[in-house]
Short mmCIF file of N, CA and C and ligand atoms in Angstrom, two decimals:
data_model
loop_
_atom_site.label_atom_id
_atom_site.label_comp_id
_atom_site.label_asym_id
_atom_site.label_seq_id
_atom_site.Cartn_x
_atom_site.Cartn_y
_atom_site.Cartn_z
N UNK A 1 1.20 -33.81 9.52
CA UNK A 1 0.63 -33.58 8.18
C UNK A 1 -0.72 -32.87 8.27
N UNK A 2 -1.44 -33.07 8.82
CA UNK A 2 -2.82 -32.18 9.20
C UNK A 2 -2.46 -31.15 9.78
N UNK A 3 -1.34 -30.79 10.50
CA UNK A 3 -1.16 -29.46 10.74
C UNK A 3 -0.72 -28.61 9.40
N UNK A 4 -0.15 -29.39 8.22
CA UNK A 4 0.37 -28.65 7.39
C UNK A 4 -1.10 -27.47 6.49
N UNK A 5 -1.93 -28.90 6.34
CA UNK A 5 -3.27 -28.64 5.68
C UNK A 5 -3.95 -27.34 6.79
N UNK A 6 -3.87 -27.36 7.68
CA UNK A 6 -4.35 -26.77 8.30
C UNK A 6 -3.74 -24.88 8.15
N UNK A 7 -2.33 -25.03 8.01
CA UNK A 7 -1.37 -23.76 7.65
C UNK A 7 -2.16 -23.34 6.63
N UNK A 8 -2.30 -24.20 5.41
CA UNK A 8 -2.80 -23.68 3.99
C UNK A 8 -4.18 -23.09 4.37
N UNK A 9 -4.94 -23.49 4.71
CA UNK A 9 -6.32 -22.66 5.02
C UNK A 9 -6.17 -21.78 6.38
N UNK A 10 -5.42 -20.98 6.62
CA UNK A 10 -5.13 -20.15 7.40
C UNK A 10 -5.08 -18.61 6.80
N UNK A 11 -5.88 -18.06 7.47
CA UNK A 11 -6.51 -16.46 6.33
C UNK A 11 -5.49 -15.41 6.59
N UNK A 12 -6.13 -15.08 5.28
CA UNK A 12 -4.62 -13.94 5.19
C UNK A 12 -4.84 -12.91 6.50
N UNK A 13 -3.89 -12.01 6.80
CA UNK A 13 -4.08 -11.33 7.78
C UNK A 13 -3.40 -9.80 6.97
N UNK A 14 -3.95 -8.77 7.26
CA UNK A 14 -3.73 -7.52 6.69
C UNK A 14 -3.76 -6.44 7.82
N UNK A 15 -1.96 -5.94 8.06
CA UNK A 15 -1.67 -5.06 9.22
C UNK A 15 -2.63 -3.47 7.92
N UNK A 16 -3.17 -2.71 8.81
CA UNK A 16 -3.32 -1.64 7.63
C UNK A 16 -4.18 -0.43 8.63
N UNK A 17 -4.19 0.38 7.88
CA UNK A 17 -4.74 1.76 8.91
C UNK A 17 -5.70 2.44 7.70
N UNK A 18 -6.76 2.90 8.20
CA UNK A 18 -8.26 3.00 7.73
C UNK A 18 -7.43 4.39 6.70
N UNK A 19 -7.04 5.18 7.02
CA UNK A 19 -6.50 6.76 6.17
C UNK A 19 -5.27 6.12 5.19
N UNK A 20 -4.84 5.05 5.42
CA UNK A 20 -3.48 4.78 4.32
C UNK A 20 -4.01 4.46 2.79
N UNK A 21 -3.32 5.34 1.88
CA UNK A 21 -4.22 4.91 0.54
C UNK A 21 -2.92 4.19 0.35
N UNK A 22 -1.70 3.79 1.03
CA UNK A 22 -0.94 2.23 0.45
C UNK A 22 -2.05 1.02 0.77
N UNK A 23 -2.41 0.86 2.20
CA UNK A 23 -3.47 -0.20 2.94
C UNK A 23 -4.24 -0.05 1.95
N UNK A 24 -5.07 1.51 1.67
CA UNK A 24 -6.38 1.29 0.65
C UNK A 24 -6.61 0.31 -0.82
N UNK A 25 -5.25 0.83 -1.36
CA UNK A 25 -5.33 -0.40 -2.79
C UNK A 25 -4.88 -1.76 -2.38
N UNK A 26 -4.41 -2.02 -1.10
CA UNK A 26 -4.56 -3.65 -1.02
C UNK A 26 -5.57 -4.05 -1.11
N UNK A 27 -6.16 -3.21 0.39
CA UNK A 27 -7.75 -3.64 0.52
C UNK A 27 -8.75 -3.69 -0.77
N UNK A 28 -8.93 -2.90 -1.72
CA UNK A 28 -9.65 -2.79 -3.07
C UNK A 28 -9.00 -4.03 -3.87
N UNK A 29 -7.83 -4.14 -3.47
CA UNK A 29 -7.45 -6.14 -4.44
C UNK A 29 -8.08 -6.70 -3.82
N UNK A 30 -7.96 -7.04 -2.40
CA UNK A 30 -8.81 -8.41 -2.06
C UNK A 30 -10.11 -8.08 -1.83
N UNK A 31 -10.57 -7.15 -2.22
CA UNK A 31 -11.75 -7.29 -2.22
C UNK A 31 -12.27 -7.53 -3.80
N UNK A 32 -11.92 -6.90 -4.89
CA UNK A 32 -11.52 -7.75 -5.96
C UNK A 32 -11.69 -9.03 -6.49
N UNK A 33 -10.78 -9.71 -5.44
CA UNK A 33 -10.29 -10.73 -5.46
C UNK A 33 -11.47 -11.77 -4.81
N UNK A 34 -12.19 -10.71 -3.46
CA UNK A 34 -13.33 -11.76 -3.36
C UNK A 34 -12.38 -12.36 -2.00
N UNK A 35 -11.30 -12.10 -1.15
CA UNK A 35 -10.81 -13.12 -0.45
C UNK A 35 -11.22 -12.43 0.98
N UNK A 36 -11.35 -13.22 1.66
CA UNK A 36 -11.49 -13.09 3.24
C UNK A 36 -10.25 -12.48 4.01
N UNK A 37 -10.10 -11.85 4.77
CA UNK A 37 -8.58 -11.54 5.44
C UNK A 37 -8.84 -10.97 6.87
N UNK A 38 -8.12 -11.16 8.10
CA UNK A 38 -8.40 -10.42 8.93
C UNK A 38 -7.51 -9.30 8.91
N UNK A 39 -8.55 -8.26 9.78
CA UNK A 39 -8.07 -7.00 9.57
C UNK A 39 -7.25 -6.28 11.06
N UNK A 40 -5.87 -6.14 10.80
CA UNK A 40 -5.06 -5.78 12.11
C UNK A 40 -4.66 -4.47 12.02
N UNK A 41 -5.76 -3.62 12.95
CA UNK A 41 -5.60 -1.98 12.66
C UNK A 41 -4.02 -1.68 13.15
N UNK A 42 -3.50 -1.00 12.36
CA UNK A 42 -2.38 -0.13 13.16
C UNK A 42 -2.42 1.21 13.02
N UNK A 43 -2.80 1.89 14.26
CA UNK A 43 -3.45 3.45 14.14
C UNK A 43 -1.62 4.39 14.24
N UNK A 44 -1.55 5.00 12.73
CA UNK A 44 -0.42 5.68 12.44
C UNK A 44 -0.44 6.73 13.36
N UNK A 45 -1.57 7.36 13.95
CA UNK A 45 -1.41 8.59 14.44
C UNK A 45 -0.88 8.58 15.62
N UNK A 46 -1.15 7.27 16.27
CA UNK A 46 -1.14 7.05 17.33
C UNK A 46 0.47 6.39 17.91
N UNK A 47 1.22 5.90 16.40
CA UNK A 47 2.42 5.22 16.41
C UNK A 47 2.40 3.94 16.95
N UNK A 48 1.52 3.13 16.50
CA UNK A 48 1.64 2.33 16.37
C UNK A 48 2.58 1.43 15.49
N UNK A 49 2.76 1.98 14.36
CA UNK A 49 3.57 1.41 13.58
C UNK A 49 5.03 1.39 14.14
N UNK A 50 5.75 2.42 15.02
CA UNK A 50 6.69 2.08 15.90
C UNK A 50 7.20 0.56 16.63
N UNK A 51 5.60 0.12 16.98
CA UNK A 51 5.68 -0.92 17.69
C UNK A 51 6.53 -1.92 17.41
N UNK A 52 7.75 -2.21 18.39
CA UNK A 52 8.19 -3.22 18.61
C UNK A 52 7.70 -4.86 17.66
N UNK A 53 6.99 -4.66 17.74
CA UNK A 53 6.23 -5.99 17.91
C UNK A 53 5.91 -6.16 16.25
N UNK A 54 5.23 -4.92 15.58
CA UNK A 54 4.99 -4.39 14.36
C UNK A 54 6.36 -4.37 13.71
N UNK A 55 7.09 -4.02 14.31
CA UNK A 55 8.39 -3.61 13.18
C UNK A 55 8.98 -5.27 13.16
N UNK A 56 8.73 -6.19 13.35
CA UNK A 56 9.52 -7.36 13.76
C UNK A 56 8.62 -8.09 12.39
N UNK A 57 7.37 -7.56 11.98
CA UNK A 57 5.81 -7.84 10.44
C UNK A 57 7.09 -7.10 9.40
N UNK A 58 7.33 -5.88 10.32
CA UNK A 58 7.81 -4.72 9.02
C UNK A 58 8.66 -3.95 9.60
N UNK A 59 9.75 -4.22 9.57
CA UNK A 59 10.78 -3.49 9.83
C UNK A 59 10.82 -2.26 9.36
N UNK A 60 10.04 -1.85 8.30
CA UNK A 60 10.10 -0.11 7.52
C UNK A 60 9.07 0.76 8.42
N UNK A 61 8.34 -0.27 8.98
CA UNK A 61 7.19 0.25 10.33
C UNK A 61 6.26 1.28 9.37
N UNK A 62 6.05 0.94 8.42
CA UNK A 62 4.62 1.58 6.97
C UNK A 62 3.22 0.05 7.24
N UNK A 63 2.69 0.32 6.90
CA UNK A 63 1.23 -0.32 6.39
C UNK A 63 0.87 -0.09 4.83
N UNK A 64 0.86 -0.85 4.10
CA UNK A 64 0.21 -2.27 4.27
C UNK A 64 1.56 -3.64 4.98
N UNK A 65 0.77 -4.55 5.50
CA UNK A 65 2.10 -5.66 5.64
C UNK A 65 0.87 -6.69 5.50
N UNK A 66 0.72 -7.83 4.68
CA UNK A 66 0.05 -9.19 4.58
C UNK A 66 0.88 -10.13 4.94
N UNK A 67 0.47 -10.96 5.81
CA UNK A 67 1.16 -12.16 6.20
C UNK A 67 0.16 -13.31 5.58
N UNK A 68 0.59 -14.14 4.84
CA UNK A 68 -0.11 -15.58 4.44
C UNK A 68 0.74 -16.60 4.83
N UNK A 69 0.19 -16.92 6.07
CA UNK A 69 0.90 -18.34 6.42
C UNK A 69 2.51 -17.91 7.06
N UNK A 70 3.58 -18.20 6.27
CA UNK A 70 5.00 -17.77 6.62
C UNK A 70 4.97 -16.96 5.50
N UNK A 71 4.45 -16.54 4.82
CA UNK A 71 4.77 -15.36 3.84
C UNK A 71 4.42 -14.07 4.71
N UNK A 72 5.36 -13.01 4.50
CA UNK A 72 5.16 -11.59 5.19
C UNK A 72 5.49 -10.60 3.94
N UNK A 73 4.48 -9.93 3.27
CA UNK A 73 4.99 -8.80 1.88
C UNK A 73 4.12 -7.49 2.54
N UNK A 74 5.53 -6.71 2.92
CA UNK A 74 5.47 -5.39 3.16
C UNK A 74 4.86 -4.17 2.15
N UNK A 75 4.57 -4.32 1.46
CA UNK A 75 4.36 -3.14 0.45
C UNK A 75 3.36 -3.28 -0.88
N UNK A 76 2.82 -2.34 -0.93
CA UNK A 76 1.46 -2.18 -1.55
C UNK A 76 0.97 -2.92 -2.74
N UNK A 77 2.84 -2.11 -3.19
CA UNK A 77 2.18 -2.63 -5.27
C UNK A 77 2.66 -4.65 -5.14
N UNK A 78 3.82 -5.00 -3.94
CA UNK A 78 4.40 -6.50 -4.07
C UNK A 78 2.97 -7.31 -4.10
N UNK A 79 2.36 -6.70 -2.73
CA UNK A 79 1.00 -7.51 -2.34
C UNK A 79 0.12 -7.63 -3.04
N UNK A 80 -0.04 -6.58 -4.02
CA UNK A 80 -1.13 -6.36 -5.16
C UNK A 80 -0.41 -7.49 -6.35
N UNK A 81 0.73 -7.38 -6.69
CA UNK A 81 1.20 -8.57 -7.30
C UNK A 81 0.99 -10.29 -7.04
N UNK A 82 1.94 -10.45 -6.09
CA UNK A 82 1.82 -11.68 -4.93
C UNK A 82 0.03 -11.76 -5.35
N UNK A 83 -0.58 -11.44 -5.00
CA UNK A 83 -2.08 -11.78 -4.64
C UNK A 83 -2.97 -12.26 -5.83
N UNK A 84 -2.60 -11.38 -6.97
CA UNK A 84 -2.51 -11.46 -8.49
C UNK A 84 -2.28 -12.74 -9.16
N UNK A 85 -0.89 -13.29 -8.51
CA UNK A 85 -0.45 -14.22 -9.31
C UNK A 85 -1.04 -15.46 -8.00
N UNK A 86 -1.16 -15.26 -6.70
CA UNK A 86 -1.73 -16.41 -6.37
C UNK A 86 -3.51 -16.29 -6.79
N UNK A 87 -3.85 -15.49 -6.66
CA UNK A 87 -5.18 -15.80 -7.15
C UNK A 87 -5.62 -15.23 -8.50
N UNK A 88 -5.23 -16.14 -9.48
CA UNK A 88 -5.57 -15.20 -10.58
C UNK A 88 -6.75 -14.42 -10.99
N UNK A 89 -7.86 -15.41 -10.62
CA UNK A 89 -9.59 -14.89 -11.03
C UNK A 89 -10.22 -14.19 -10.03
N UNK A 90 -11.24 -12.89 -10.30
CA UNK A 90 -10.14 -12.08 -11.59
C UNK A 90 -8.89 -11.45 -11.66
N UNK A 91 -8.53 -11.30 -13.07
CA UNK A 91 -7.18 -10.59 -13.36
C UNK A 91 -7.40 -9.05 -12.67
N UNK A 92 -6.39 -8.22 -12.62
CA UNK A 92 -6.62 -7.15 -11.81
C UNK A 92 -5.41 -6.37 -12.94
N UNK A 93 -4.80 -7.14 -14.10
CA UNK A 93 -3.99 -6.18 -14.88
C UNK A 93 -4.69 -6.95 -16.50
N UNK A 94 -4.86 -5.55 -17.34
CA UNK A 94 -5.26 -6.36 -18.57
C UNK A 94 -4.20 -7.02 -19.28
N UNK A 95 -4.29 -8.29 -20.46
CA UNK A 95 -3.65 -8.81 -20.86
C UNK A 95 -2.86 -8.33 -21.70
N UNK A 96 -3.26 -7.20 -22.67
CA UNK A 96 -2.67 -6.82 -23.69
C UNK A 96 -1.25 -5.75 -22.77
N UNK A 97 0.39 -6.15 -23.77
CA UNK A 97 1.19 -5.25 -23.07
C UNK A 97 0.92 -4.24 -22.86
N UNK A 98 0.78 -3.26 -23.90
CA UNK A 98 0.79 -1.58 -23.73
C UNK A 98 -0.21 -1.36 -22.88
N UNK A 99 -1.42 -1.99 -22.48
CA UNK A 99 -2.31 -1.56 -21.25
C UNK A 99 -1.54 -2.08 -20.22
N UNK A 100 -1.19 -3.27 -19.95
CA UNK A 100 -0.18 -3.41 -19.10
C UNK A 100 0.87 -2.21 -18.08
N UNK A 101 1.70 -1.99 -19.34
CA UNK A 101 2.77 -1.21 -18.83
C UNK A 101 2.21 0.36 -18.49
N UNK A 102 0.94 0.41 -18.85
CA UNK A 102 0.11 1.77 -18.13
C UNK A 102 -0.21 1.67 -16.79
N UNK A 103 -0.53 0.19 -17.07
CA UNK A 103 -1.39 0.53 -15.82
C UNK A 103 -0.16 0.52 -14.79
N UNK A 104 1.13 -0.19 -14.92
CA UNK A 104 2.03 -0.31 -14.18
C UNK A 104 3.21 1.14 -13.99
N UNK A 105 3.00 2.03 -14.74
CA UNK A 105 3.17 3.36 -14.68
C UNK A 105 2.22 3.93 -14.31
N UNK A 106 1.16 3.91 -14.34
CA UNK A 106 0.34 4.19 -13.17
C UNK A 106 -0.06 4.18 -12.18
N UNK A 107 0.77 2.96 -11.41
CA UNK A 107 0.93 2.68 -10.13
C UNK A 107 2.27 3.22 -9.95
N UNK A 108 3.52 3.20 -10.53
CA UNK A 108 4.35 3.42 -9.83
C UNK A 108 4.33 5.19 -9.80
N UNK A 109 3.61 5.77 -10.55
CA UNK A 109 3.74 7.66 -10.51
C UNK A 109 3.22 7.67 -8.90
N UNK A 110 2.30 6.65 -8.75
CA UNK A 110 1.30 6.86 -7.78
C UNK A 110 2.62 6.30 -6.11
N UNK A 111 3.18 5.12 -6.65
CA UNK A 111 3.75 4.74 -5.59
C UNK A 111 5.30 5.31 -5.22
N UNK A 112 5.71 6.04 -6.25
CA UNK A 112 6.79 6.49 -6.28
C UNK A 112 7.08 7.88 -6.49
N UNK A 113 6.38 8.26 -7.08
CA UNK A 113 6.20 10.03 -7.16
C UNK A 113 5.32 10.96 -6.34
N UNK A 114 3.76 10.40 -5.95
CA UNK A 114 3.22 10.68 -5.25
C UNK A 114 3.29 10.16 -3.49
N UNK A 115 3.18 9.27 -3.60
CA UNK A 115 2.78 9.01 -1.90
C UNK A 115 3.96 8.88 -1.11
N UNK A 116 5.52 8.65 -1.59
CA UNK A 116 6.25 8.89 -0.31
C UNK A 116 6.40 10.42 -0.39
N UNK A 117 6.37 11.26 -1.12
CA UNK A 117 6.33 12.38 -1.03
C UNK A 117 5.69 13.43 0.40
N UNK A 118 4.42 12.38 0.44
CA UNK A 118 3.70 13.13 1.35
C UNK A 118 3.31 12.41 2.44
N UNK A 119 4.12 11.14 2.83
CA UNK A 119 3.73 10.45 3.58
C UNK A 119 3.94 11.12 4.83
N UNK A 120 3.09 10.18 5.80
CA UNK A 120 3.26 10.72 7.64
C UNK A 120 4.73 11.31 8.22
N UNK A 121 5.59 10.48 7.82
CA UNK A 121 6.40 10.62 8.17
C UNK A 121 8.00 12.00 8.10
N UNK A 122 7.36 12.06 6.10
CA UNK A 122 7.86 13.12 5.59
C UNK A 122 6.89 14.82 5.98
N UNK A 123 6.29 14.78 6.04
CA UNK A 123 5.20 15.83 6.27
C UNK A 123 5.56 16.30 7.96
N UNK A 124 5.67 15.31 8.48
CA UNK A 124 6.00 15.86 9.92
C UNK A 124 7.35 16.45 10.15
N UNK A 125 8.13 15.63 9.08
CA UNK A 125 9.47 16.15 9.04
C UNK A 125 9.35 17.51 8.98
N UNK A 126 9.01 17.92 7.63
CA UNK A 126 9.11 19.09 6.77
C UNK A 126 8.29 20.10 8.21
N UNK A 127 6.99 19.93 8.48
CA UNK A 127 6.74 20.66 10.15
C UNK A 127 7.11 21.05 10.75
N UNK A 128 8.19 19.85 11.26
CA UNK A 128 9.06 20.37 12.33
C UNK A 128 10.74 21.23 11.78
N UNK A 129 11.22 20.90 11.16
CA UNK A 129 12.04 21.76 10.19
C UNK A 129 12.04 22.85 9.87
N UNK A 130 10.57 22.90 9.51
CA UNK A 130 10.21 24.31 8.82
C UNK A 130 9.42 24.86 9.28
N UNK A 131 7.57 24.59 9.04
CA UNK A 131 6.55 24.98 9.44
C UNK A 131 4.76 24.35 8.39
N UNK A 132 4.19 24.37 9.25
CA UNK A 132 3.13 23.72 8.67
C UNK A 132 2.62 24.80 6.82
N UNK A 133 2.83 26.01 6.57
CA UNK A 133 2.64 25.90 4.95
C UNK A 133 3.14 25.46 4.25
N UNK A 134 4.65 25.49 5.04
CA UNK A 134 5.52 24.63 4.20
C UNK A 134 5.01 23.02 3.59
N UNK A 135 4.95 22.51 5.26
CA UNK A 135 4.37 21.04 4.61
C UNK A 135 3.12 21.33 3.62
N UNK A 136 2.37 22.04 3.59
CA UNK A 136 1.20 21.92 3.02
C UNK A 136 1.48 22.19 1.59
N UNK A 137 2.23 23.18 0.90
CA UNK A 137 2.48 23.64 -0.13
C UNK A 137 3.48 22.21 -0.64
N UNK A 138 4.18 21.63 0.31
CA UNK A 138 5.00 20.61 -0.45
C UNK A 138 4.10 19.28 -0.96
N UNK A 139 3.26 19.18 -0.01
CA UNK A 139 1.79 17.96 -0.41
C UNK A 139 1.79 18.57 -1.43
N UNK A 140 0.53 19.66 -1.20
CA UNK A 140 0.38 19.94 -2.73
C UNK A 140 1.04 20.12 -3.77
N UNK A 141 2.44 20.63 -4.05
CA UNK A 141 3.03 20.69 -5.21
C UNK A 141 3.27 18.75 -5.81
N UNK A 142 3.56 17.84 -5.12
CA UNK A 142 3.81 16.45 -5.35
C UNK A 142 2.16 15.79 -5.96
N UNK A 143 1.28 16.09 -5.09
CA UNK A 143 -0.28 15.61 -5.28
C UNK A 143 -0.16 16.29 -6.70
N UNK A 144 -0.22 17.53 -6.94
CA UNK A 144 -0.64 18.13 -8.25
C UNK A 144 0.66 17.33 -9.33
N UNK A 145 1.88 17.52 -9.17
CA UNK A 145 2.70 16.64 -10.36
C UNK A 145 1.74 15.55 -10.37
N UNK A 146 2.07 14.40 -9.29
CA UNK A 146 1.85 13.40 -9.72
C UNK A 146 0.52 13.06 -10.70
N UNK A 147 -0.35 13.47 -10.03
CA UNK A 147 -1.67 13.38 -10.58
C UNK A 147 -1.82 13.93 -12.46
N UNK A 148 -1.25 14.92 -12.19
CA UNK A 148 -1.42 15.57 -13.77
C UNK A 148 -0.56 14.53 -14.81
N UNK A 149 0.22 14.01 -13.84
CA UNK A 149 1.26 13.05 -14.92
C UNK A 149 -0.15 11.55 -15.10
N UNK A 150 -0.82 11.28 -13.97
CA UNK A 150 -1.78 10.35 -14.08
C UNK A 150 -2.51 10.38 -15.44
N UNK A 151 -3.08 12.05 -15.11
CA UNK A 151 -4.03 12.11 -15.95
C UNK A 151 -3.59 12.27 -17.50
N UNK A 152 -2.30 12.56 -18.00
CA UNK A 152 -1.50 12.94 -19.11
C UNK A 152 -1.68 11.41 -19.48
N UNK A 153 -0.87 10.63 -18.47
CA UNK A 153 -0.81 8.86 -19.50
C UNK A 153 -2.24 8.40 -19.56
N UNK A 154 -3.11 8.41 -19.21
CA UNK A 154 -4.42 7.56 -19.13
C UNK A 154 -5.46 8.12 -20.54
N UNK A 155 -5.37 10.24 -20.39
CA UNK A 155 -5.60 10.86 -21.26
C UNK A 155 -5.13 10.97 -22.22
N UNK A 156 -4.02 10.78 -23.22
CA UNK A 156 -2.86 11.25 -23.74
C UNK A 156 -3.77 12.74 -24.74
N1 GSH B 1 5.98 1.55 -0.60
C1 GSH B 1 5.12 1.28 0.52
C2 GSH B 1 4.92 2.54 1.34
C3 GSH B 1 4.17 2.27 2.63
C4 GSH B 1 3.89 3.56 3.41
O1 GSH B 1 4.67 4.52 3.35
N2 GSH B 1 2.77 3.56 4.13
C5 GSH B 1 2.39 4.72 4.89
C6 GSH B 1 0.87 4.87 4.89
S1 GSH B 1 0.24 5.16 3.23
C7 GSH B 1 2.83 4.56 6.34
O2 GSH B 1 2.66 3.50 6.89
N3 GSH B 1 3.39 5.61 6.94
C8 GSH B 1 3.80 5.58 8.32
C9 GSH B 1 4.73 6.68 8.67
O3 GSH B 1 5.09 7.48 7.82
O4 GSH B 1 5.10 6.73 9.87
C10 GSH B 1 3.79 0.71 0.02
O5 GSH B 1 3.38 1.07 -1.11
O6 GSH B 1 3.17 -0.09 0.71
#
């Protein structure tokens, strides 16, 4: 039984890499949030996220991955949730719906239109396939949608 108590005060731990803007908006919740976490670099450039050892946290082998205790949540917007509803104060979504469902279309343009678009993984693709303007012109055409769609809902 004191080992159990002991599980519960056991700090969160956050796999994440300093350039990931998925890692980045975790990190900006718990800090938010005010919570303590240790920080477990996984350097993408370096492939780390390959790791054996890493893919066993996260089988999709991406960053962010939070482990609390036996909880393991792979992915940006879950963790930003999860974290939300365990720590409510403060709120991190406003109460009223229609701000709500903005702000939650505002994460997903961001998590779903923008960033796998141009992630590490796709970008190197498109590189080796094709050639580096290519990748570059394809970032940018996704960065510029997404964003203008940002700025359209927030602006109307
Ligand atoms: N939907 C996931 C995506 C995670 C993701 O793609 N993370 C990127 C960094 S932002 C990554 O780890 N990429 C590694 C790779 O492409 O090899 C989330 O929002 O957390």
């Amino acid at each position: 039984m004191a080992n159990s108590g002991a599980e519960k005060k056991e700090k969160l731990k956050l796999y994440s890499y300093w350039r990931s803007s998925c890692a980045h908006r975790v990190r900006i919740a718990l800090a938010l949030k005010g919570l303590d976490y240790e920080y477990i670099p996984v350097n993408l450039l370096k492939g780390d996220q390959f790791d054996p050892d890493f893919k066993k946290i996260n089988p999709m082998g991406t960053v962010p991955a939070l482990v609390d205790g036996e909880i393991v949540i792979s992915d940006s917007f879950a963790i930003i949730l999860y974290l939300d509803e365990k720590y409510p104060e403060p709120p991190l979504l406003p109460r009223d719906l229609h701000k709500r469902a903005v702000n939650y279309q505002a994460a997903s343009i961001v998590f779903s239109g923008i960033q796998p678009h141009q992630n590490l993984a796709v970008i190197r693709y498109i590189e080796e396939k094709i050639n580096a303007e290519a990748k570059t012109a394809w970032v940018k055409d996704a960065i510029t949608k997404g964003f203008t769609g940002v700025r359209s809902l927030l602006y109307p």
